[in-house]
XYZ file of C-alpha atoms in Angstrom:
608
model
C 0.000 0.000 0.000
C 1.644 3.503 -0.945
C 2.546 5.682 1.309
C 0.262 8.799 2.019
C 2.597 12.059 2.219
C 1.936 15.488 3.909
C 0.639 18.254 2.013
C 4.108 19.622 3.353
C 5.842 16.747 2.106
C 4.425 17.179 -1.160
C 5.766 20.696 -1.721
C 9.439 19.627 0.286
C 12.468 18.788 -2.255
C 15.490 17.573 -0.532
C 18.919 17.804 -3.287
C 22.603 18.705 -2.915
C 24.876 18.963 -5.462
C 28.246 16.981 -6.018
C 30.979 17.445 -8.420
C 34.517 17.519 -8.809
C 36.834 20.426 -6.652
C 36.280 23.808 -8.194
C 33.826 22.814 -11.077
C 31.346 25.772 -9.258
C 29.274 24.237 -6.435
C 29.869 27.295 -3.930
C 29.031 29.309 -7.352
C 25.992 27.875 -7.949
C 24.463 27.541 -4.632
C 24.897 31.650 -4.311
C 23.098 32.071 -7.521
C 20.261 30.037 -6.544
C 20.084 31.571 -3.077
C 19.922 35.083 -4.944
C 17.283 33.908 -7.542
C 15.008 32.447 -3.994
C 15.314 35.553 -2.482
C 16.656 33.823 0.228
C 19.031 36.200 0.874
C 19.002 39.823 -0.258
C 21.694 41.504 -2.475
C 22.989 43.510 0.312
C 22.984 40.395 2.496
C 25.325 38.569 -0.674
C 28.864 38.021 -1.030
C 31.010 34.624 -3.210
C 30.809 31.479 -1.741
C 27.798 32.256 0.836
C 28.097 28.910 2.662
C 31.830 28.492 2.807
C 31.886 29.959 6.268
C 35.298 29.856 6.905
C 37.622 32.272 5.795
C 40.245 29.229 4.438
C 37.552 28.329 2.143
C 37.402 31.246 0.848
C 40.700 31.888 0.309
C 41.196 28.289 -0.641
C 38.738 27.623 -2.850
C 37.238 24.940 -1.999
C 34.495 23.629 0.704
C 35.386 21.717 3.597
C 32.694 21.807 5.544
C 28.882 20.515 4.499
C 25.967 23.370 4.913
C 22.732 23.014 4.743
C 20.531 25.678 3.697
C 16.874 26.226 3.349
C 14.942 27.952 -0.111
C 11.861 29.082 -1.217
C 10.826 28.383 -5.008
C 7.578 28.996 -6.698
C 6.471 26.994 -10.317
C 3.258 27.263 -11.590
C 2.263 29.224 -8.679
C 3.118 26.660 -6.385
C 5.436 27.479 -3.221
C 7.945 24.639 -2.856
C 10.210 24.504 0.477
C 13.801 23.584 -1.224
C 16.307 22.045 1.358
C 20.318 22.892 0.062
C 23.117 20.516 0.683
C 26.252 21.451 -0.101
C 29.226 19.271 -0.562
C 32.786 19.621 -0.674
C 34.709 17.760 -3.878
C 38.218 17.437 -2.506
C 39.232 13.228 -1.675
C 39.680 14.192 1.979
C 36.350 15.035 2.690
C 34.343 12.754 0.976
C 32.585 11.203 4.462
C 30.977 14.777 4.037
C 29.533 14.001 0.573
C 28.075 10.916 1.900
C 26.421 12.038 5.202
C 24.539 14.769 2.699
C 23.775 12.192 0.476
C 22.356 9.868 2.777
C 19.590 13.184 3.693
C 18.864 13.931 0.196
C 16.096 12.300 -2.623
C 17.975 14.472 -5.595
C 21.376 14.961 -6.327
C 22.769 17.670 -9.156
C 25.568 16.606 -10.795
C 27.783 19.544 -11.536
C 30.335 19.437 -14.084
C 33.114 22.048 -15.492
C 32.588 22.697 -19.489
C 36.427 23.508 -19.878
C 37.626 20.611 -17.917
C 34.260 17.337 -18.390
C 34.306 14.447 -15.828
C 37.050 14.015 -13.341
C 37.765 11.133 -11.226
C 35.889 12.841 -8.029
C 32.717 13.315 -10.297
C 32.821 9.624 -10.941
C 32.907 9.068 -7.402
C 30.459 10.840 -6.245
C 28.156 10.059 -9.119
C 28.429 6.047 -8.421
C 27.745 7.249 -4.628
C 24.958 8.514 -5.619
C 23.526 5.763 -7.623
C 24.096 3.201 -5.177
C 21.664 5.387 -2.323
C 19.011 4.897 -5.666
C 19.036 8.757 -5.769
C 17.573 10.802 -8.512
C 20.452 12.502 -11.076
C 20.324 15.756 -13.036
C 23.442 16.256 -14.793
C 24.313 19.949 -15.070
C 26.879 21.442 -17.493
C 28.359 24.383 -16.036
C 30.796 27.421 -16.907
C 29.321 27.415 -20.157
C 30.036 31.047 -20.440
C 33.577 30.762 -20.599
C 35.237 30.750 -24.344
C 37.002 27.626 -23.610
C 33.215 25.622 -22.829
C 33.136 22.733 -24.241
C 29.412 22.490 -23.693
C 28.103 20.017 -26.354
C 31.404 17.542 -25.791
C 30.706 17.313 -22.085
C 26.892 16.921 -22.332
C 27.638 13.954 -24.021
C 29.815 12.597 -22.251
C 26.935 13.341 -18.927
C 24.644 11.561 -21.258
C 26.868 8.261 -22.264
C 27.988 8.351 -18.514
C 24.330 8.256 -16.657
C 22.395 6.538 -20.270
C 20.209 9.924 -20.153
C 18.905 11.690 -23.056
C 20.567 14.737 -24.290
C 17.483 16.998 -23.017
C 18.120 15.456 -19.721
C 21.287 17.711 -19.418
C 21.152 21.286 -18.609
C 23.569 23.629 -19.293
C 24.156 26.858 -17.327
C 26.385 29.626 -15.697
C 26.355 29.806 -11.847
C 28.575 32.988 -12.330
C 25.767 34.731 -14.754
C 22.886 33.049 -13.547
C 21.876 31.812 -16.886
C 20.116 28.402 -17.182
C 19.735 28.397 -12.992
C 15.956 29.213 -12.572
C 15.681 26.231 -15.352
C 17.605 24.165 -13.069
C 15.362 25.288 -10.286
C 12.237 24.130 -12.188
C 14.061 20.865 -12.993
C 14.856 19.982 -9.279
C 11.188 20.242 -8.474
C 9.869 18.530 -11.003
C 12.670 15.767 -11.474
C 13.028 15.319 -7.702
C 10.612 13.171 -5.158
C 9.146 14.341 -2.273
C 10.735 13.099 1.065
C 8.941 9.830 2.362
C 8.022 9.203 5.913
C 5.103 8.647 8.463
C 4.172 12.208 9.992
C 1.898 10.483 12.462
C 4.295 7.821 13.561
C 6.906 8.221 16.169
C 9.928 10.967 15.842
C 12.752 9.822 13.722
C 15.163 12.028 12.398
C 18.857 11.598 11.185
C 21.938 13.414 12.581
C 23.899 14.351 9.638
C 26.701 16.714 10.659
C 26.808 18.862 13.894
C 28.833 22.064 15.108
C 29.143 23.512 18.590
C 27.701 26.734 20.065
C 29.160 28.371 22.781
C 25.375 29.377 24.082
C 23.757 26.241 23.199
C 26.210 23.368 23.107
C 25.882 20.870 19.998
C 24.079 21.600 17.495
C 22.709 19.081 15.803
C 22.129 19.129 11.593
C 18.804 16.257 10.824
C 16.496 15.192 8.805
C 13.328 14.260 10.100
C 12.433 10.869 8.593
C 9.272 10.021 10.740
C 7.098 11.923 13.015
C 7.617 15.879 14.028
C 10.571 17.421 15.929
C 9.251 20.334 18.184
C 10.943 22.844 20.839
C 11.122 21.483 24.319
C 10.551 18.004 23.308
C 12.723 15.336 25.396
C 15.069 13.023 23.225
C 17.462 10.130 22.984
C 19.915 8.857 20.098
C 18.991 5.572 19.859
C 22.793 4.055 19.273
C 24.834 6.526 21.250
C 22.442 6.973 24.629
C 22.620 10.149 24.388
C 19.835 11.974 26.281
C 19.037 15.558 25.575
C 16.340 18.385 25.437
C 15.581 20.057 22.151
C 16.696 23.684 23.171
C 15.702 25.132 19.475
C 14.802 23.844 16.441
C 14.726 25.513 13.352
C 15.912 25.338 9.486
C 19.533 27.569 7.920
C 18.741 30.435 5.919
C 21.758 29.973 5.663
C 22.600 31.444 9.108
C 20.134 29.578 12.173
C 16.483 30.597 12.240
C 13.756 29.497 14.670
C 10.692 27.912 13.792
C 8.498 26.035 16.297
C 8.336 22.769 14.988
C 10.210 20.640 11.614
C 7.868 18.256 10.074
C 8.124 14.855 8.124
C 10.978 15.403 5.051
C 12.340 18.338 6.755
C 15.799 19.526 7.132
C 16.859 21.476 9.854
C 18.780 21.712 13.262
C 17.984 21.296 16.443
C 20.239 22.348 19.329
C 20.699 20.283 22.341
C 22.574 21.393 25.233
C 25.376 19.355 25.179
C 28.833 19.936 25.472
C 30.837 17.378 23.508
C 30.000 16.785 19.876
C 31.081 13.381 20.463
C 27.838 12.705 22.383
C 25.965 13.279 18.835
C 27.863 11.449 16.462
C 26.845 11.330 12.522
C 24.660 8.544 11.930
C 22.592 8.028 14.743
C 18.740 8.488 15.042
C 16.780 10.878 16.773
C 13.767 9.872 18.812
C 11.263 10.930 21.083
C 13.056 9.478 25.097
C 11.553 6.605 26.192
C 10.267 4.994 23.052
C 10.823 1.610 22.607
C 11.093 -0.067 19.710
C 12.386 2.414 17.676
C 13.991 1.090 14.565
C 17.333 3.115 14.085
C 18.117 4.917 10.507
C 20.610 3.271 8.408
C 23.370 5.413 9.306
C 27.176 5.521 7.942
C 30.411 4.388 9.091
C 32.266 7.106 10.561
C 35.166 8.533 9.418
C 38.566 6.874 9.670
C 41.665 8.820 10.179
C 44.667 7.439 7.514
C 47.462 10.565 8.326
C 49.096 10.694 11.423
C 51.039 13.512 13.466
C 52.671 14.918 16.110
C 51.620 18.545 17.145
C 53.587 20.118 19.560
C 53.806 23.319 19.936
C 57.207 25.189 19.636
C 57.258 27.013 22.399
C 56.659 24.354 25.275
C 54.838 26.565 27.908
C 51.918 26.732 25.168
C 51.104 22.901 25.563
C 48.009 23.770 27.802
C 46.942 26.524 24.962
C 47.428 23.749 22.293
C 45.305 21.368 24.374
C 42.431 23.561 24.437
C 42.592 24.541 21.283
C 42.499 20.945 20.104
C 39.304 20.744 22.001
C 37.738 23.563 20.891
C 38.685 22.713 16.999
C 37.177 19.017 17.368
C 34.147 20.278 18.412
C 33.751 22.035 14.953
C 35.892 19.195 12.970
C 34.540 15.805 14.650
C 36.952 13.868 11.999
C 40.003 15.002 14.330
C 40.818 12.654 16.457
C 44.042 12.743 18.892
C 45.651 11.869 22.198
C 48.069 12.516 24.470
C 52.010 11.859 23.376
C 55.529 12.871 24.724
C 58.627 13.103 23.284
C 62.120 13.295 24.756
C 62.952 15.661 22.225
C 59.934 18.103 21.905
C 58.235 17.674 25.485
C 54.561 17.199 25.587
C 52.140 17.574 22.624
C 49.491 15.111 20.668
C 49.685 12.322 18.484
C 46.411 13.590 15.939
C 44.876 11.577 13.119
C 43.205 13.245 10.138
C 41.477 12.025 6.595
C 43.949 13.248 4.618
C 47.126 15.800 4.170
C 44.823 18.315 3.325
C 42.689 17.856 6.257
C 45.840 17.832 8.329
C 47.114 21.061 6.409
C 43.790 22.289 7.266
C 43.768 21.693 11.028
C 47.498 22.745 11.257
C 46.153 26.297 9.684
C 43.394 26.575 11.756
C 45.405 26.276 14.774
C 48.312 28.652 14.176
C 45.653 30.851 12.664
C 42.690 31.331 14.749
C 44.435 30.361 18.569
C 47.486 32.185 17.131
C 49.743 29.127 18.032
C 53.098 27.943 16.744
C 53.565 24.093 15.621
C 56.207 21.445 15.363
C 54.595 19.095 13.072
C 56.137 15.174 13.031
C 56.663 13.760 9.758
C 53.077 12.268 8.527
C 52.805 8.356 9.264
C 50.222 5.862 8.267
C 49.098 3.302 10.230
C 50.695 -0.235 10.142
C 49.415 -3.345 10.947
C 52.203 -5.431 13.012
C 51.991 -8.946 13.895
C 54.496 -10.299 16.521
C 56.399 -13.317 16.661
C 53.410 -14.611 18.810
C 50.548 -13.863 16.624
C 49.454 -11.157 18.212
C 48.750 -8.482 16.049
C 48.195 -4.561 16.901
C 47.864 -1.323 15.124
C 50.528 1.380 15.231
C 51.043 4.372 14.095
C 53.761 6.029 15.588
C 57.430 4.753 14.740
C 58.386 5.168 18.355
C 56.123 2.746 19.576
C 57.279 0.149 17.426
C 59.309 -3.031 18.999
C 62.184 -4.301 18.283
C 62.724 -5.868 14.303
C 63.460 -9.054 15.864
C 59.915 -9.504 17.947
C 58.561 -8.576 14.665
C 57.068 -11.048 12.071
C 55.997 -9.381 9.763
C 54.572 -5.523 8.904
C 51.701 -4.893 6.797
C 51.010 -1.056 5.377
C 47.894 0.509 3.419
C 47.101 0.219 0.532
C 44.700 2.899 -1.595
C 43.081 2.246 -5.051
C 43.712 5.071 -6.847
C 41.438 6.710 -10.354
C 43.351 9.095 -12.282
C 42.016 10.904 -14.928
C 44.406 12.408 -17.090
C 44.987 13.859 -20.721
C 46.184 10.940 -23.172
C 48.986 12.633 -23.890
C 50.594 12.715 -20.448
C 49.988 8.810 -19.674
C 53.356 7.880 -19.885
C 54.261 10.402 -17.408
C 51.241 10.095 -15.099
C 52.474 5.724 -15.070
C 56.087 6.178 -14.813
C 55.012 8.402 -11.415
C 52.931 5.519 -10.032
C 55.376 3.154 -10.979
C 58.216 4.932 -9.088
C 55.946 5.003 -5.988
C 55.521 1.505 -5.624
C 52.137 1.125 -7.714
C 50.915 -1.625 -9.972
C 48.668 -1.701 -12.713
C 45.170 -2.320 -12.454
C 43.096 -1.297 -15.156
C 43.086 1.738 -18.116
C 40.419 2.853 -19.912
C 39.579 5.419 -22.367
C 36.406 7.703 -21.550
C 36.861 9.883 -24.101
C 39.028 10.192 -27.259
C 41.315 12.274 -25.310
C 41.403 11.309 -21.608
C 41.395 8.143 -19.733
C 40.948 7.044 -16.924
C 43.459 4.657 -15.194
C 43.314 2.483 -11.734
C 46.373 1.680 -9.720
C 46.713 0.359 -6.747
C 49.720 2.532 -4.095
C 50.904 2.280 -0.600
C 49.099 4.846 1.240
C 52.478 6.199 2.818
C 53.725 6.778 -1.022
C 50.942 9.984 -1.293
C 52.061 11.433 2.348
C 55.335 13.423 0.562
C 54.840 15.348 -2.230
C 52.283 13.297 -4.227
C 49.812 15.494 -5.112
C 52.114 18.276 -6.246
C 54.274 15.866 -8.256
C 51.160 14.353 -9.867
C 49.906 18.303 -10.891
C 53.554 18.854 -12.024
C 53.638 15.721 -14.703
C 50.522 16.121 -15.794
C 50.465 19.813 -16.322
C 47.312 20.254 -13.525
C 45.097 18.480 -16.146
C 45.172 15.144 -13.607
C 42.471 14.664 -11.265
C 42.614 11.851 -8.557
C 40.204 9.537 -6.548
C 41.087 6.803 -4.019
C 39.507 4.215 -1.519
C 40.845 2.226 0.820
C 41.783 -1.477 -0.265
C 43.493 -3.435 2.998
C 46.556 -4.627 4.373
C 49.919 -5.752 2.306
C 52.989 -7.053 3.946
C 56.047 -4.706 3.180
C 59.648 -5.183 3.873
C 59.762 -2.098 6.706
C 62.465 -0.568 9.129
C 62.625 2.154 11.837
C 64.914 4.239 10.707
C 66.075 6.281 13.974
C 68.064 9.555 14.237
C 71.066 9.822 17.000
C 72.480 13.067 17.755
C 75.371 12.638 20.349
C 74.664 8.815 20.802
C 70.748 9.590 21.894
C 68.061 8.756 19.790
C 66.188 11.906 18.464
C 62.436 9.929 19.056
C 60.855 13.190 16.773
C 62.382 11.921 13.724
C 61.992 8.597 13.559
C 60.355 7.559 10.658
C 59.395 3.666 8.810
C 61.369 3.152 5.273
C 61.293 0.640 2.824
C 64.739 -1.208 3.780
C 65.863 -0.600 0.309
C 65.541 3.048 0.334
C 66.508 3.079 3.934
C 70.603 4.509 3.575
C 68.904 7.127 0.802
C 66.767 8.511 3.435
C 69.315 8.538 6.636
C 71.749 10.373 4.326
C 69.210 13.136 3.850
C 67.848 13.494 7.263
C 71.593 13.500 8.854
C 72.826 16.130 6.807
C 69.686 17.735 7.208
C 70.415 17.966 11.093
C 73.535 18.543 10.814
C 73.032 21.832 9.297
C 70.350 22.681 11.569
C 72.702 22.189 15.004
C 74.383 24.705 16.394
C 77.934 23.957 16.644
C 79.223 22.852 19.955
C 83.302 23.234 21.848
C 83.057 19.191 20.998
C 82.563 17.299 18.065
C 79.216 15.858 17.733
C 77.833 12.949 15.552
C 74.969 12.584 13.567
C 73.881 8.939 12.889
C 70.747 7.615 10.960
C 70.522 4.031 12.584
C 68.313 1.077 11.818
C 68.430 -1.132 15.081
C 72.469 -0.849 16.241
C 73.397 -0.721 12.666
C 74.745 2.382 11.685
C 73.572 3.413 7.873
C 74.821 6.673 7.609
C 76.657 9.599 9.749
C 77.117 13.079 9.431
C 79.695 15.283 12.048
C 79.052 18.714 13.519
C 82.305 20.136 13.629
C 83.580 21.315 16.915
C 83.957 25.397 17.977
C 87.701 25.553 18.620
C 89.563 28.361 21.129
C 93.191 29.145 19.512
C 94.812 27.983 22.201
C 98.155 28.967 20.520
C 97.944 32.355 20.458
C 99.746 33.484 23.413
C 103.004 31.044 22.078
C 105.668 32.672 20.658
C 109.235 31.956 19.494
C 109.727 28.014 18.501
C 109.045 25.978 21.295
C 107.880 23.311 19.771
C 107.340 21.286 22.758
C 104.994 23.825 24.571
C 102.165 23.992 21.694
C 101.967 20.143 21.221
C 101.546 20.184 25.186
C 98.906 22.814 24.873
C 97.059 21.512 21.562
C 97.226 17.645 23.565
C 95.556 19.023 26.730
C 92.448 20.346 24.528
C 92.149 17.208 22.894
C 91.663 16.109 25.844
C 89.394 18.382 27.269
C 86.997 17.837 24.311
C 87.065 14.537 24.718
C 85.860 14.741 28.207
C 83.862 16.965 27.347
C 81.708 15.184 24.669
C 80.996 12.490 27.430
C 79.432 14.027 29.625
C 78.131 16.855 27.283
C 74.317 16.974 25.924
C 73.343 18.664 22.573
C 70.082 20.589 23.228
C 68.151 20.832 19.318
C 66.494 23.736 18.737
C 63.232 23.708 17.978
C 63.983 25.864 14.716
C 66.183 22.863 13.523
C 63.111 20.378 13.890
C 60.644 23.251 12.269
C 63.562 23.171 9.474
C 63.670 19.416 9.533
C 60.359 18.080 9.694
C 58.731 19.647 6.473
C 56.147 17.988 4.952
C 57.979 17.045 2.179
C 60.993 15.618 4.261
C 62.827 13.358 3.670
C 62.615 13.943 -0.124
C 64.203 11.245 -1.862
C 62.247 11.145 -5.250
């Protein structure tokens, strides 16, 4: 028996929009919020809903924002409900959370540049939540569009008809009223029960200082109203809706959000954590409440050591961790110290633009200083017993002889490129460890080509190398695959005979002597020089790879000789030996924390 729907529902259209990075989706979503009325031209300014001032600068979203519209066809108000995504790799849990509240998806794609390997993505995402597609040709204002080449390839891509495609400007506004039309027409009304029992989805949150977590849903079932008492079914969670209301963009109040709606509701609460993505809102104390299907949350694959330089900011740098994961739930870290660099975190992010991001944020908006670690991955280590443990942290890992084997990440990886730069794009992958999967042409002039890489080969330099060869024409995909066995070593830095714990880092064995050269001579030009010689060793175990030497300060201890008395300078010139000597036993070499600043870049060690 079909479902009966709302008059509300019946007039509600739920959509987002997904494409590739800087293809327009911040672009568009302004237009349509100017052609709604939803905001008024004084009110306007590029990239409305990119409400931080890195995306602006950046280009690009990072965070998902919902916003609520008003659209009228054939004299009929319709309540339009805005998702907007972000299109870089890193933040592609985002993408799915909005499409996981959404019946309609438009699928935006450049005119200059046609479908990239994050438009693939996102449009197979898309298809497997059974969502409904418009493809959308955009920047067809430009004299570079390539309008009536990348319609087609929309239309071979989805099997639509060439009408099926619109083609407009977000930066003009032509063709977005059309699109408009097309989203209420082409797009179904949210289903749901509004007389059964509250259920409503937690797609994203953020924190308010006056109201604790806010939560972002969609109300699947039932009615969401001010005051009302709640639970999340999966977490425990108990709470008291403290305001409810839909984003215009910015927070507005409204008494209650019906069946299909999409809006926020702010709890109370003072940990994010307490309402994570996924879960299910319902009314506290019902039983039997069948949760949503959620998502899986977010794993971190980068890890890092923050610390901050100057060591009497560790408490600021805790806080402000805190404070940034209640706006970034993805961030995850914990406590860490280091012999070298005192106190600080060991942090996990989705990406090194997410932990570009975060490392940004922090020096930006709490206005502290960071020693960053080199970027690690996390390895899967099985014992000579069996047991088997996940680390990701060279410092914590045992000795090569308790170790049976180590397994690293691996990431399959789509690449669309230009024809013409295959050979460059393959000989790239090939030098970081990838093999072949598959290749296949999409066009006459691009294709598209699968490899699979060890994660920890994209941590230095990747993306920027892969811009460089293919002349910024190469766009880039990946997921997860598993676990391969790799033939791994710590490779640990000794200054003075101590182990430097800050730069130890896991090599390939092979590459291992490459990589100790570098770093040594790295540090070596980075230490101040001392009144006694002091060594710099890269080590793997006791063995001794590579050294460097920091040449000693030395007094003239000659000076005051005159004449030819032989005998008295080699008496004087012997006694300093000697003093240095005693001296570089019982002397320590204090780094500064410049020298691991210089050091520790992101693209250290580079060995390609």
């Amino acid at each position: 028996m079909p479902q009966t729907l709302s008059p509300a529902q019946t007039r509600t259209r739920n959509f987002c929009i997904i494409a590739h990075i800087d293809h327009g989706k911040s672009t568009l979503a302004d237009r349509m919020l100017e052609l709604t009325a939803t905001l008024s031209r004084r009110e306007m300014r590029e990239q409305v809903l990119d409400s931080m001032d890195l995306e602006r600068e950046r280009g690009i979203t990072i965070k998902a924002h919902p916003v609520h519209m008003r659209h009228q066809v054939d004299g009929i108000e319709y309540a339009l409900n805005l998702i907007d995504t972000p299109g870089h790799v890193d933040f592609s849990y985002e993408v799915s959370r909005s499409l996981a509240a959404c019946e309609g998806a438009v699928l935006l794609v450049d005119a200059t540049q046609g479908i990239e390997a994050q438009t693939l993505a996102n449009a197979y995402a898309a298809l497997e939540l059974d969502l409904t597609i418009i493809p959308v040709v955009n920047k067809t204002d430009l004299p570079t569009a390539r309008t009536d080449e990348v319609a087609r390839e929309l239309t071979d891509f989805l099997g639509a008809e060439p009408s099926e495609v619109l083609c407009v400007s977000a930066k003009t506004g032509d063709g977005v009223r059309n699109l408009l039309d097309r989203i209420v027409d082409a797009t179904p009304p949210p289903p749901g029960n509004p007389n059964a029992p509250l259920r409503a989805l937690v797609f994203d949150s953020a924190y308010d200082q006056h109201q604790g977590v806010v939560a972002y849903v969609r109300v699947v079932d039932g009615r969401l109203q001010r005051a009302d008492r709640l639970q999340l079914v999966q977490a425990g969670t108990r709470a008291e809706a403290v305001d409810v209301g839909v984003f215009v963009p910015t927070r507005r109040q409204q008494d209650v959000l019906g069946t299909g709606d999409v809006g926020f509701v702010a709890t109370g609460l003072k940990d994010t954590q307490d309402v994570p993505a996924g879960d299910t809102v319902a009314p506290l104390g019902a039983e039997g409440i069948q949760p949503l299907p959620g998502y899986r949350q977010p794993k971190p694959l980068v890890f890092a050591g923050l610390y901050a330089t100057n060591p009497e900011q560790y408490p600021d740098l805790r806080d402000a961790l805190e404070r940034l994961r209640l706006s970034d739930p993805a961030l995850t870290f914990q406590l860490e110290k280091s012999l070298a660099l005192g106190f600080g975190f060991r942090a996990g992010f989705l990406g090194v633009l997410h932990m570009d991001i975060v490392r940004e944020r922090l020096e930006r908006e709490f206005d502290i200083e960071l020693v960053i670690t080199t970027p690690q991955v996390e390895y899967e280590v099985e014992a000579r017993d069996g047991a088997i443990t996940l680390l990701d942290s060279p410092a914590d890992f045992p000795e090569l002889s308790q170790i049976a084997a180590i397994r690293e990440p691996w990431m399959r990886l789509s690449i669309i490129t230009p024809t013409a730069y295959i050979g460059r794009v393959s000989e790239l992958l090939a030098n970081r460890r990838g093999s072949h999967h598959r290749m296949e042409h999409i066009e006459p002039t691009r294709v598209l080509i699968e490899y699979d890489l060890p994660l920890a080969e994209m941590l230095t330099g990747f993306f920027d190398t892969l811009k460089s060869v293919s002349r910024g024409y190469a766009s880039l995909d990946y997921n997860f695959l598993g676990y391969r066995e790799a033939d791994l070593v710590r490779l640990d830095i000794r200054v003075n005979g101590q182990v430097v714990d800050a730069l130890s880092t896991l090599v390939l064995r092979e590459q291992a002597p490459v990589i100790g050269r570098d770093l040594a001579l790295r540090i070596r030009r980075e230490i101040p020089r001392q009144l006694f010689e002091v060594a710099v060793q890269a080590a793997i175990g006791s063995r001794i790879i590579a050294r460097e030497t920091v040449r000693p300060l030395r007094k003239d201890v000659l000076a005051k000789c005159y004449g030819r008395d032989v005998s008295r300078k080699k008496k004087l010139l012997e006694s300093q030996k000697a003093g240095k000597r005693r001296m570089k036993r019982v002397g320590s070499v204090d780094i500064p924390q410049e020298a691991f600043s210089a050091v520790l870049q992101l693209n250290a060690p580079s060995v390609r």
